[in-house]
């Protein structure tokens, strides 16, 4: 029996990966996968993506881009299982078992569902507050629980916005164990450091919903153009700048060493023009991205190589999920009659 905890996280296959994803999720997850004390499981949450994205090409493209990105930044599939959620039908079977145990009231309290209802009420839809809300959105936390519990995910690195889902998972798993015996492992959330929040072009948190992102893989020219668009104030070049309130500096810091960061902070305090600050940020990011960019181009030119990695990951994952699901089926009473 291996006693190492399983570290597991899902990445929704919506959109194109950006610098914020690199600092907040991709880089820490890849580093964690090299920790000899954990088993890492990373999966492309395409069942979750289907909740918001009803565009087959967009789902497929995002799956390819995200898988290629993780591999381009050095994820080693021998160290971390990388799989596509929809390749693991066992997750859905567990989802149903958990659905049967989950109190409807618990789902009524989910933040995402409540926010959707609140938006409808705000729009004057008192007579139909559930307008446009699918059962997929409503059941989201149960599917996420199954993702985690299926692979005994003891440690789950997530952003703070996902904390409620982790609490729900513990709640649902506790109920299963109470009724059917101690089969499920209650997960702990590993909340990422708030200082890892990356600011976007407009100075708000970098997020695809704000459309203020810098994609990881674009040509140098485009990267430079985007960086030049970062919002700044009109302080004259020679005047001292506070690095801690600057979006440009925060992006530099997120991807520079401690020494580089200290040296750059000094230049800000002495006075630096925003144009020059942007140029230095561009040069730094462009150099950092050069190698992954090449690997990414090579991978996306050969999608069959990525497909192979994902299939092998799914095969290994199913080899674990299958026997475990058999145990859970038996626990709930699905067993041979004689
Ligand atoms: N809900 C997560 C998000 O939006 C994605 C996700 C799906 C996930 N299943 C998961 C994260 C399981 C951790 C564990 O970011």
mmCIF file of C-alpha atoms and ligand atoms in Angstrom:
data_model
loop_
_atom_site.group_PDB
_atom_site.id
_atom_site.type_symbol
_atom_site.label_atom_id
_atom_site.label_comp_id
_atom_site.label_asym_id
_atom_site.label_seq_id
_atom_site.Cartn_x
_atom_site.Cartn_y
_atom_site.Cartn_z
ATOM 1 C CA UNK A 1 0.000 0.000 0.000
ATOM 2 C CA UNK A 2 1.329 3.416 -0.787
ATOM 3 C CA UNK A 3 0.851 5.884 1.996
ATOM 4 C CA UNK A 4 1.710 8.993 0.049
ATOM 5 C CA UNK A 5 -1.171 11.439 -0.218
ATOM 6 C CA UNK A 6 -2.702 12.013 -3.629
ATOM 7 C CA UNK A 7 -2.574 15.582 -4.832
ATOM 8 C CA UNK A 8 -5.288 16.214 -7.375
ATOM 9 C CA UNK A 9 -6.591 19.151 -9.308
ATOM 10 C CA UNK A 10 -8.791 19.803 -12.336
ATOM 11 C CA UNK A 11 -8.422 22.409 -15.059
ATOM 12 C CA UNK A 12 -11.582 23.427 -16.869
ATOM 13 C CA UNK A 13 -11.133 23.267 -20.636
ATOM 14 C CA UNK A 14 -12.572 26.676 -21.332
ATOM 15 C CA UNK A 15 -10.429 29.307 -22.997
ATOM 16 C CA UNK A 16 -6.756 29.775 -23.728
ATOM 17 C CA UNK A 17 -4.162 29.597 -20.927
ATOM 18 C CA UNK A 18 -2.739 32.951 -19.841
ATOM 19 C CA UNK A 19 0.032 34.317 -17.618
ATOM 20 C CA UNK A 20 -2.262 34.300 -14.577
ATOM 21 C CA UNK A 21 -2.861 30.563 -15.013
ATOM 22 C CA UNK A 22 0.879 29.986 -15.278
ATOM 23 C CA UNK A 23 1.709 31.730 -12.004
ATOM 24 C CA UNK A 24 -1.395 30.655 -10.096
ATOM 25 C CA UNK A 25 -1.885 27.047 -11.159
ATOM 26 C CA UNK A 26 0.385 25.558 -13.812
ATOM 27 C CA UNK A 27 3.793 26.378 -12.374
ATOM 28 C CA UNK A 28 2.999 25.441 -8.743
ATOM 29 C CA UNK A 29 1.303 22.219 -9.861
ATOM 30 C CA UNK A 30 4.263 21.164 -11.988
ATOM 31 C CA UNK A 31 6.641 21.934 -9.130
ATOM 32 C CA UNK A 32 4.450 19.942 -6.736
ATOM 33 C CA UNK A 33 4.520 16.943 -9.070
ATOM 34 C CA UNK A 34 8.275 16.669 -8.507
ATOM 35 C CA UNK A 35 7.746 16.343 -4.741
ATOM 36 C CA UNK A 36 8.601 12.710 -3.937
ATOM 37 C CA UNK A 37 6.100 12.714 -1.064
ATOM 38 C CA UNK A 38 2.945 12.987 -3.155
ATOM 39 C CA UNK A 39 1.267 11.317 -6.109
ATOM 40 C CA UNK A 40 0.004 13.972 -8.496
ATOM 41 C CA UNK A 41 -3.183 13.709 -10.576
ATOM 42 C CA UNK A 42 -3.997 16.494 -13.012
ATOM 43 C CA UNK A 43 -6.959 16.308 -15.312
ATOM 44 C CA UNK A 44 -8.682 18.312 -18.002
ATOM 45 C CA UNK A 45 -12.157 18.958 -16.641
ATOM 46 C CA UNK A 46 -14.103 18.763 -19.875
ATOM 47 C CA UNK A 47 -17.305 17.456 -18.289
ATOM 48 C CA UNK A 48 -17.235 20.707 -16.324
ATOM 49 C CA UNK A 49 -16.493 22.763 -19.431
ATOM 50 C CA UNK A 50 -19.611 21.413 -21.122
ATOM 51 C CA UNK A 51 -21.671 23.235 -18.504
ATOM 52 C CA UNK A 52 -20.860 26.621 -20.043
ATOM 53 C CA UNK A 53 -19.460 25.855 -23.472
ATOM 54 C CA UNK A 54 -21.757 24.366 -26.066
ATOM 55 C CA UNK A 55 -19.328 24.679 -28.901
ATOM 56 C CA UNK A 56 -17.617 21.394 -29.795
ATOM 57 C CA UNK A 57 -14.701 23.070 -31.584
ATOM 58 C CA UNK A 58 -14.050 25.382 -28.642
ATOM 59 C CA UNK A 59 -13.984 22.485 -26.177
ATOM 60 C CA UNK A 60 -11.637 20.466 -28.378
ATOM 61 C CA UNK A 61 -9.346 23.439 -29.023
ATOM 62 C CA UNK A 62 -9.119 24.341 -25.361
ATOM 63 C CA UNK A 63 -8.361 20.724 -24.434
ATOM 64 C CA UNK A 64 -5.489 20.684 -26.914
ATOM 65 C CA UNK A 65 -4.163 24.081 -25.827
ATOM 66 C CA UNK A 66 -4.261 23.311 -22.140
ATOM 67 C CA UNK A 67 -2.675 19.881 -22.448
ATOM 68 C CA UNK A 68 0.048 21.298 -24.742
ATOM 69 C CA UNK A 69 0.664 24.156 -22.302
ATOM 70 C CA UNK A 70 1.187 21.901 -19.303
ATOM 71 C CA UNK A 71 3.534 19.676 -21.272
ATOM 72 C CA UNK A 72 5.398 22.662 -22.746
ATOM 73 C CA UNK A 73 6.089 23.989 -19.252
ATOM 74 C CA UNK A 74 7.624 20.704 -18.226
ATOM 75 C CA UNK A 75 4.912 18.487 -16.839
ATOM 76 C CA UNK A 76 6.303 14.962 -16.901
ATOM 77 C CA UNK A 77 3.520 12.421 -17.416
ATOM 78 C CA UNK A 78 5.659 9.867 -15.600
ATOM 79 C CA UNK A 79 5.503 12.027 -12.481
ATOM 80 C CA UNK A 80 1.936 13.197 -12.695
ATOM 81 C CA UNK A 81 -1.018 11.411 -14.166
ATOM 82 C CA UNK A 82 -2.467 13.651 -16.843
ATOM 83 C CA UNK A 83 -5.882 12.634 -18.130
ATOM 84 C CA UNK A 84 -9.061 13.897 -19.644
ATOM 85 C CA UNK A 85 -12.037 13.711 -17.302
ATOM 86 C CA UNK A 86 -14.352 12.464 -20.056
ATOM 87 C CA UNK A 87 -12.065 9.459 -20.607
ATOM 88 C CA UNK A 88 -12.948 8.189 -17.141
ATOM 89 C CA UNK A 89 -16.592 7.054 -17.141
ATOM 90 C CA UNK A 90 -16.139 5.771 -13.583
ATOM 91 C CA UNK A 91 -16.333 9.414 -12.455
ATOM 92 C CA UNK A 92 -19.889 9.645 -13.723
ATOM 93 C CA UNK A 93 -20.979 6.490 -11.967
ATOM 94 C CA UNK A 94 -19.629 7.818 -8.713
ATOM 95 C CA UNK A 95 -21.331 11.133 -9.455
ATOM 96 C CA UNK A 96 -24.683 9.374 -9.441
ATOM 97 C CA UNK A 97 -24.019 7.589 -6.166
ATOM 98 C CA UNK A 98 -23.060 10.892 -4.588
ATOM 99 C CA UNK A 99 -26.033 12.678 -6.149
ATOM 100 C CA UNK A 100 -28.347 10.271 -4.363
ATOM 101 C CA UNK A 101 -26.767 11.183 -1.051
ATOM 102 C CA UNK A 102 -26.540 14.927 -1.522
ATOM 103 C CA UNK A 103 -29.101 17.159 0.138
ATOM 104 C CA UNK A 104 -30.762 19.435 -2.380
ATOM 105 C CA UNK A 105 -30.515 22.225 0.181
ATOM 106 C CA UNK A 106 -26.737 21.917 0.124
ATOM 107 C CA UNK A 107 -26.719 22.613 -3.609
ATOM 108 C CA UNK A 108 -29.119 25.542 -3.135
ATOM 109 C CA UNK A 109 -26.372 27.161 -1.085
ATOM 110 C CA UNK A 110 -23.627 26.843 -3.726
ATOM 111 C CA UNK A 111 -22.126 30.246 -4.561
ATOM 112 C CA UNK A 112 -22.274 29.844 -8.336
ATOM 113 C CA UNK A 113 -25.913 28.784 -8.299
ATOM 114 C CA UNK A 114 -26.867 31.551 -5.870
ATOM 115 C CA UNK A 115 -25.092 34.132 -8.005
ATOM 116 C CA UNK A 116 -27.006 32.977 -11.100
ATOM 117 C CA UNK A 117 -30.327 33.238 -9.245
ATOM 118 C CA UNK A 118 -29.388 36.660 -7.874
ATOM 119 C CA UNK A 119 -28.578 37.859 -11.402
ATOM 120 C CA UNK A 120 -32.011 36.704 -12.589
ATOM 121 C CA UNK A 121 -33.756 38.492 -9.722
ATOM 122 C CA UNK A 122 -31.740 41.597 -10.446
ATOM 123 C CA UNK A 123 -32.954 41.392 -14.037
ATOM 124 C CA UNK A 124 -36.553 41.363 -12.795
ATOM 125 C CA UNK A 125 -37.255 37.651 -13.332
ATOM 126 C CA UNK A 126 -39.022 37.121 -9.980
ATOM 127 C CA UNK A 127 -41.446 34.688 -11.582
ATOM 128 C CA UNK A 128 -38.607 32.516 -12.976
ATOM 129 C CA UNK A 129 -35.460 32.881 -10.849
ATOM 130 C CA UNK A 130 -33.983 29.663 -12.314
ATOM 131 C CA UNK A 131 -34.200 30.929 -15.885
ATOM 132 C CA UNK A 132 -31.260 29.678 -17.966
ATOM 133 C CA UNK A 133 -29.750 27.660 -15.119
ATOM 134 C CA UNK A 134 -28.969 24.089 -16.120
ATOM 135 C CA UNK A 135 -28.811 21.018 -13.946
ATOM 136 C CA UNK A 136 -25.144 20.895 -14.945
ATOM 137 C CA UNK A 137 -24.495 24.167 -13.147
ATOM 138 C CA UNK A 138 -26.643 23.096 -10.229
ATOM 139 C CA UNK A 139 -24.875 19.736 -9.846
ATOM 140 C CA UNK A 140 -21.405 21.124 -10.459
ATOM 141 C CA UNK A 141 -20.228 20.571 -6.884
ATOM 142 C CA UNK A 142 -21.284 16.904 -6.972
ATOM 143 C CA UNK A 143 -19.337 16.237 -10.156
ATOM 144 C CA UNK A 144 -16.330 17.958 -8.630
ATOM 145 C CA UNK A 145 -16.691 15.814 -5.513
ATOM 146 C CA UNK A 146 -16.640 12.679 -7.659
ATOM 147 C CA UNK A 147 -13.489 13.902 -9.475
ATOM 148 C CA UNK A 148 -11.719 14.195 -6.175
ATOM 149 C CA UNK A 149 -13.103 11.176 -4.327
ATOM 150 C CA UNK A 150 -12.645 8.785 -7.288
ATOM 151 C CA UNK A 151 -8.877 9.221 -6.997
ATOM 152 C CA UNK A 152 -8.629 9.548 -3.227
ATOM 153 C CA UNK A 153 -7.498 13.127 -3.676
ATOM 154 C CA UNK A 154 -6.353 13.940 -0.154
ATOM 155 C CA UNK A 155 -4.809 17.282 -1.106
ATOM 156 C CA UNK A 156 -6.526 19.572 -3.569
ATOM 157 C CA UNK A 157 -4.755 22.766 -4.683
ATOM 158 C CA UNK A 158 -7.441 25.284 -5.646
ATOM 159 C CA UNK A 159 -8.125 28.986 -5.622
ATOM 160 C CA UNK A 160 -10.044 30.500 -2.732
ATOM 161 C CA UNK A 161 -13.216 30.606 -4.854
ATOM 162 C CA UNK A 162 -13.274 26.796 -4.801
ATOM 163 C CA UNK A 163 -13.156 26.418 -1.027
ATOM 164 C CA UNK A 164 -16.907 25.943 -0.712
ATOM 165 C CA UNK A 165 -16.753 23.071 -3.201
ATOM 166 C CA UNK A 166 -14.146 21.354 -1.075
ATOM 167 C CA UNK A 167 -16.310 21.754 2.012
ATOM 168 C CA UNK A 168 -19.226 20.264 0.113
ATOM 169 C CA UNK A 169 -17.049 17.342 -0.972
ATOM 170 C CA UNK A 170 -16.146 16.637 2.636
ATOM 171 C CA UNK A 171 -19.787 16.878 3.622
ATOM 172 C CA UNK A 172 -20.948 14.481 0.899
ATOM 173 C CA UNK A 173 -18.094 12.016 1.501
ATOM 174 C CA UNK A 174 -18.827 12.062 5.235
ATOM 175 C CA UNK A 175 -22.416 11.141 4.558
ATOM 176 C CA UNK A 176 -21.374 8.265 2.292
ATOM 177 C CA UNK A 177 -18.991 6.935 4.915
ATOM 178 C CA UNK A 178 -21.599 7.270 7.630
ATOM 179 C CA UNK A 179 -24.061 5.114 5.721
ATOM 180 C CA UNK A 180 -21.829 2.692 3.861
ATOM 181 C CA UNK A 181 -18.588 2.464 5.848
ATOM 182 C CA UNK A 182 -15.276 4.302 5.689
ATOM 183 C CA UNK A 183 -14.554 4.084 1.977
ATOM 184 C CA UNK A 184 -14.035 7.675 0.894
ATOM 185 C CA UNK A 185 -11.139 9.934 1.815
ATOM 186 C CA UNK A 186 -12.086 13.444 2.932
ATOM 187 C CA UNK A 187 -9.951 15.964 1.010
ATOM 188 C CA UNK A 188 -8.126 19.021 2.318
ATOM 189 C CA UNK A 189 -7.940 22.183 0.235
ATOM 190 C CA UNK A 190 -4.509 23.629 -0.438
ATOM 191 C CA UNK A 191 -5.236 27.286 -0.969
ATOM 192 C CA UNK A 192 -2.781 29.046 -3.211
ATOM 193 C CA UNK A 193 -0.953 32.072 -1.954
ATOM 194 C CA UNK A 194 -2.968 35.262 -2.538
ATOM 195 C CA UNK A 195 0.161 37.116 -3.574
ATOM 196 C CA UNK A 196 0.242 34.811 -6.606
ATOM 197 C CA UNK A 197 -2.764 36.692 -7.978
ATOM 198 C CA UNK A 198 -1.671 38.230 -11.234
ATOM 199 C CA UNK A 199 -3.017 41.537 -12.417
ATOM 200 C CA UNK A 200 -4.343 41.914 -15.930
ATOM 201 C CA UNK A 201 -4.055 44.620 -18.579
ATOM 202 C CA UNK A 202 -6.619 46.836 -16.843
ATOM 203 C CA UNK A 203 -5.176 46.439 -13.335
ATOM 204 C CA UNK A 204 -7.870 44.035 -12.125
ATOM 205 C CA UNK A 205 -7.128 40.363 -11.416
ATOM 206 C CA UNK A 206 -6.105 38.659 -14.671
ATOM 207 C CA UNK A 207 -9.091 36.565 -15.658
ATOM 208 C CA UNK A 208 -10.657 35.435 -18.893
ATOM 209 C CA UNK A 209 -14.012 36.741 -17.658
ATOM 210 C CA UNK A 210 -12.561 40.275 -17.562
ATOM 211 C CA UNK A 211 -10.959 39.882 -20.992
ATOM 212 C CA UNK A 212 -7.766 41.409 -19.638
ATOM 213 C CA UNK A 213 -5.416 38.464 -20.081
ATOM 214 C CA UNK A 214 -2.021 38.024 -21.679
ATOM 215 C CA UNK A 215 -2.011 34.646 -23.422
ATOM 216 C CA UNK A 216 1.023 32.447 -22.826
ATOM 217 C CA UNK A 217 1.627 31.600 -26.414
ATOM 218 C CA UNK A 218 1.474 34.390 -28.892
ATOM 219 C CA UNK A 219 4.172 35.812 -31.126
ATOM 220 C CA UNK A 220 6.714 38.181 -29.578
ATOM 221 C CA UNK A 221 5.215 41.073 -31.495
ATOM 222 C CA UNK A 222 1.752 40.450 -30.115
ATOM 223 C CA UNK A 223 3.128 39.978 -26.608
ATOM 224 C CA UNK A 224 4.880 43.334 -26.811
ATOM 225 C CA UNK A 225 1.744 45.010 -28.121
ATOM 226 C CA UNK A 226 -0.333 43.651 -25.245
ATOM 227 C CA UNK A 227 2.208 44.717 -22.637
ATOM 228 C CA UNK A 228 2.284 48.223 -24.117
ATOM 229 C CA UNK A 229 -1.493 48.327 -23.521
ATOM 230 C CA UNK A 230 -1.219 47.856 -19.745
ATOM 231 C CA UNK A 231 -2.968 50.739 -18.035
ATOM 232 C CA UNK A 232 -0.687 53.273 -16.315
ATOM 233 C CA UNK A 233 -1.118 56.724 -14.817
ATOM 234 C CA UNK A 234 0.420 59.916 -16.114
ATOM 235 C CA UNK A 235 3.320 60.219 -13.649
ATOM 236 C CA UNK A 236 6.261 61.702 -15.609
ATOM 237 C CA UNK A 237 9.166 59.335 -16.380
ATOM 238 C CA UNK A 238 11.702 60.762 -13.954
ATOM 239 C CA UNK A 239 9.389 60.727 -10.951
ATOM 240 C CA UNK A 240 9.759 57.882 -8.388
ATOM 241 C CA UNK A 241 7.205 55.072 -8.755
ATOM 242 C CA UNK A 242 5.803 52.773 -6.109
ATOM 243 C CA UNK A 243 6.520 49.247 -7.367
ATOM 244 C CA UNK A 244 3.884 47.743 -5.083
ATOM 245 C CA UNK A 245 1.000 49.476 -6.808
ATOM 246 C CA UNK A 246 2.206 48.877 -10.352
ATOM 247 C CA UNK A 247 0.646 46.213 -12.547
ATOM 248 C CA UNK A 248 3.790 46.128 -14.686
ATOM 249 C CA UNK A 249 5.945 45.475 -11.648
ATOM 250 C CA UNK A 250 3.601 42.820 -10.276
ATOM 251 C CA UNK A 251 3.857 40.910 -13.542
ATOM 252 C CA UNK A 252 7.625 41.217 -13.511
ATOM 253 C CA UNK A 253 7.852 40.029 -9.922
ATOM 254 C CA UNK A 254 5.675 36.994 -10.596
ATOM 255 C CA UNK A 255 8.178 35.675 -13.113
ATOM 256 C CA UNK A 256 11.532 36.963 -11.849
ATOM 257 C CA UNK A 257 14.005 35.824 -9.202
ATOM 258 C CA UNK A 258 14.205 37.586 -5.834
ATOM 259 C CA UNK A 259 17.392 39.423 -6.904
ATOM 260 C CA UNK A 260 15.946 40.559 -10.218
ATOM 261 C CA UNK A 261 12.822 41.737 -8.404
ATOM 262 C CA UNK A 262 14.809 43.735 -5.833
ATOM 263 C CA UNK A 263 16.901 45.367 -8.555
ATOM 264 C CA UNK A 264 13.801 46.270 -10.554
ATOM 265 C CA UNK A 265 12.057 47.716 -7.471
ATOM 266 C CA UNK A 266 15.065 49.953 -6.987
ATOM 267 C CA UNK A 267 14.762 51.291 -10.536
ATOM 268 C CA UNK A 268 11.081 52.077 -9.959
ATOM 269 C CA UNK A 269 11.883 53.988 -6.774
ATOM 270 C CA UNK A 270 14.573 56.007 -8.561
ATOM 271 C CA UNK A 271 12.149 56.888 -11.332
ATOM 272 C CA UNK A 272 11.537 54.967 -14.524
ATOM 273 C CA UNK A 273 9.355 55.815 -17.512
ATOM 274 C CA UNK A 274 6.353 53.542 -17.964
ATOM 275 C CA UNK A 275 7.425 52.866 -21.548
ATOM 276 C CA UNK A 276 10.812 51.616 -20.376
ATOM 277 C CA UNK A 277 9.257 49.586 -17.549
ATOM 278 C CA UNK A 278 7.016 47.910 -20.091
ATOM 279 C CA UNK A 279 9.899 47.222 -22.449
ATOM 280 C CA UNK A 280 11.876 45.569 -19.621
ATOM 281 C CA UNK A 281 8.856 43.471 -18.677
ATOM 282 C CA UNK A 282 8.411 42.440 -22.295
ATOM 283 C CA UNK A 283 12.051 41.410 -22.669
ATOM 284 C CA UNK A 284 11.890 39.379 -19.489
ATOM 285 C CA UNK A 285 8.689 37.544 -20.380
ATOM 286 C CA UNK A 286 9.713 37.018 -23.977
ATOM 287 C CA UNK A 287 12.954 35.345 -22.862
ATOM 288 C CA UNK A 288 11.138 33.229 -20.274
ATOM 289 C CA UNK A 289 8.567 32.071 -22.823
ATOM 290 C CA UNK A 290 10.994 31.385 -25.692
ATOM 291 C CA UNK A 291 11.659 27.728 -24.936
ATOM 292 C CA UNK A 292 8.135 26.708 -23.872
ATOM 293 C CA UNK A 293 6.885 28.510 -26.993
ATOM 294 C CA UNK A 294 9.001 26.229 -29.165
ATOM 295 C CA UNK A 295 7.873 23.121 -27.342
ATOM 296 C CA UNK A 296 4.266 24.275 -27.566
ATOM 297 C CA UNK A 297 4.535 24.795 -31.327
ATOM 298 C CA UNK A 298 6.067 21.360 -31.728
ATOM 299 C CA UNK A 299 3.330 19.735 -29.624
ATOM 300 C CA UNK A 300 0.395 21.465 -31.245
ATOM 301 C CA UNK A 301 1.816 20.566 -34.666
ATOM 302 C CA UNK A 302 1.542 16.920 -33.568
ATOM 303 C CA UNK A 303 -1.710 16.598 -31.662
ATOM 304 C CA UNK A 304 -1.426 12.809 -31.905
ATOM 305 C CA UNK A 305 1.481 12.974 -29.446
ATOM 306 C CA UNK A 306 -0.711 14.788 -26.922
ATOM 307 C CA UNK A 307 -3.526 12.345 -27.546
ATOM 308 C CA UNK A 308 -1.143 9.492 -26.742
ATOM 309 C CA UNK A 309 -0.141 11.084 -23.429
ATOM 310 C CA UNK A 310 -3.779 11.601 -22.465
ATOM 311 C CA UNK A 311 -4.764 8.052 -23.415
ATOM 312 C CA UNK A 312 -1.940 6.567 -21.422
ATOM 313 C CA UNK A 313 -2.894 8.772 -18.498
ATOM 314 C CA UNK A 314 -6.508 7.659 -18.749
ATOM 315 C CA UNK A 315 -5.477 4.027 -18.881
ATOM 316 C CA UNK A 316 -3.470 4.330 -15.683
ATOM 317 C CA UNK A 317 -6.212 6.342 -14.011
ATOM 318 C CA UNK A 318 -8.886 3.812 -14.944
ATOM 319 C CA UNK A 319 -6.733 0.988 -13.605
ATOM 320 C CA UNK A 320 -7.110 2.688 -10.215
ATOM 321 C CA UNK A 321 -10.681 3.892 -10.571
ATOM 322 C CA UNK A 322 -12.099 0.534 -11.716
ATOM 323 C CA UNK A 323 -11.276 -1.599 -8.679
ATOM 324 C CA UNK A 324 -12.098 1.246 -6.312
ATOM 325 C CA UNK A 325 -15.482 1.761 -7.921
ATOM 326 C CA UNK A 326 -16.124 -1.990 -7.595
ATOM 327 C CA UNK A 327 -15.528 -1.606 -3.860
ATOM 328 C CA UNK A 328 -17.954 1.325 -3.685
ATOM 329 C CA UNK A 329 -20.588 -0.510 -5.730
ATOM 330 C CA UNK A 330 -20.443 -3.377 -3.322
ATOM 331 C CA UNK A 331 -20.599 -0.987 -0.361
ATOM 332 C CA UNK A 332 -23.921 0.450 -1.582
ATOM 333 C CA UNK A 333 -25.343 -3.008 -2.301
ATOM 334 C CA UNK A 334 -24.678 -3.612 -5.998
ATOM 335 C CA UNK A 335 -23.244 -7.101 -5.662
ATOM 336 C CA UNK A 336 -23.598 -10.601 -7.009
ATOM 337 C CA UNK A 337 -26.674 -12.341 -5.692
ATOM 338 C CA UNK A 338 -25.040 -15.686 -5.224
HETATM 339 N N1 LIG B 1 -13.973 23.762 -10.279
HETATM 340 C C1 LIG B 1 -12.588 23.924 -10.618
HETATM 341 C C2 LIG B 1 -12.387 25.335 -11.174
HETATM 342 O O1 LIG B 1 -13.314 25.934 -11.662
HETATM 343 C C3 LIG B 1 -12.137 22.908 -11.634
HETATM 344 C C4 LIG B 1 -12.267 21.521 -11.093
HETATM 345 C C5 LIG B 1 -13.141 20.583 -11.530
HETATM 346 C C6 LIG B 1 -11.524 20.972 -10.009
HETATM 347 N N2 LIG B 1 -12.970 19.441 -10.792
HETATM 348 C C7 LIG B 1 -12.019 19.631 -9.865
HETATM 349 C C8 LIG B 1 -10.527 21.446 -9.172
HETATM 350 C C9 LIG B 1 -11.513 18.803 -8.873
HETATM 351 C C10 LIG B 1 -10.033 20.610 -8.184
HETATM 352 C C11 LIG B 1 -10.528 19.287 -8.035
HETATM 353 O O2 LIG B 1 -11.285 25.823 -11.140
#
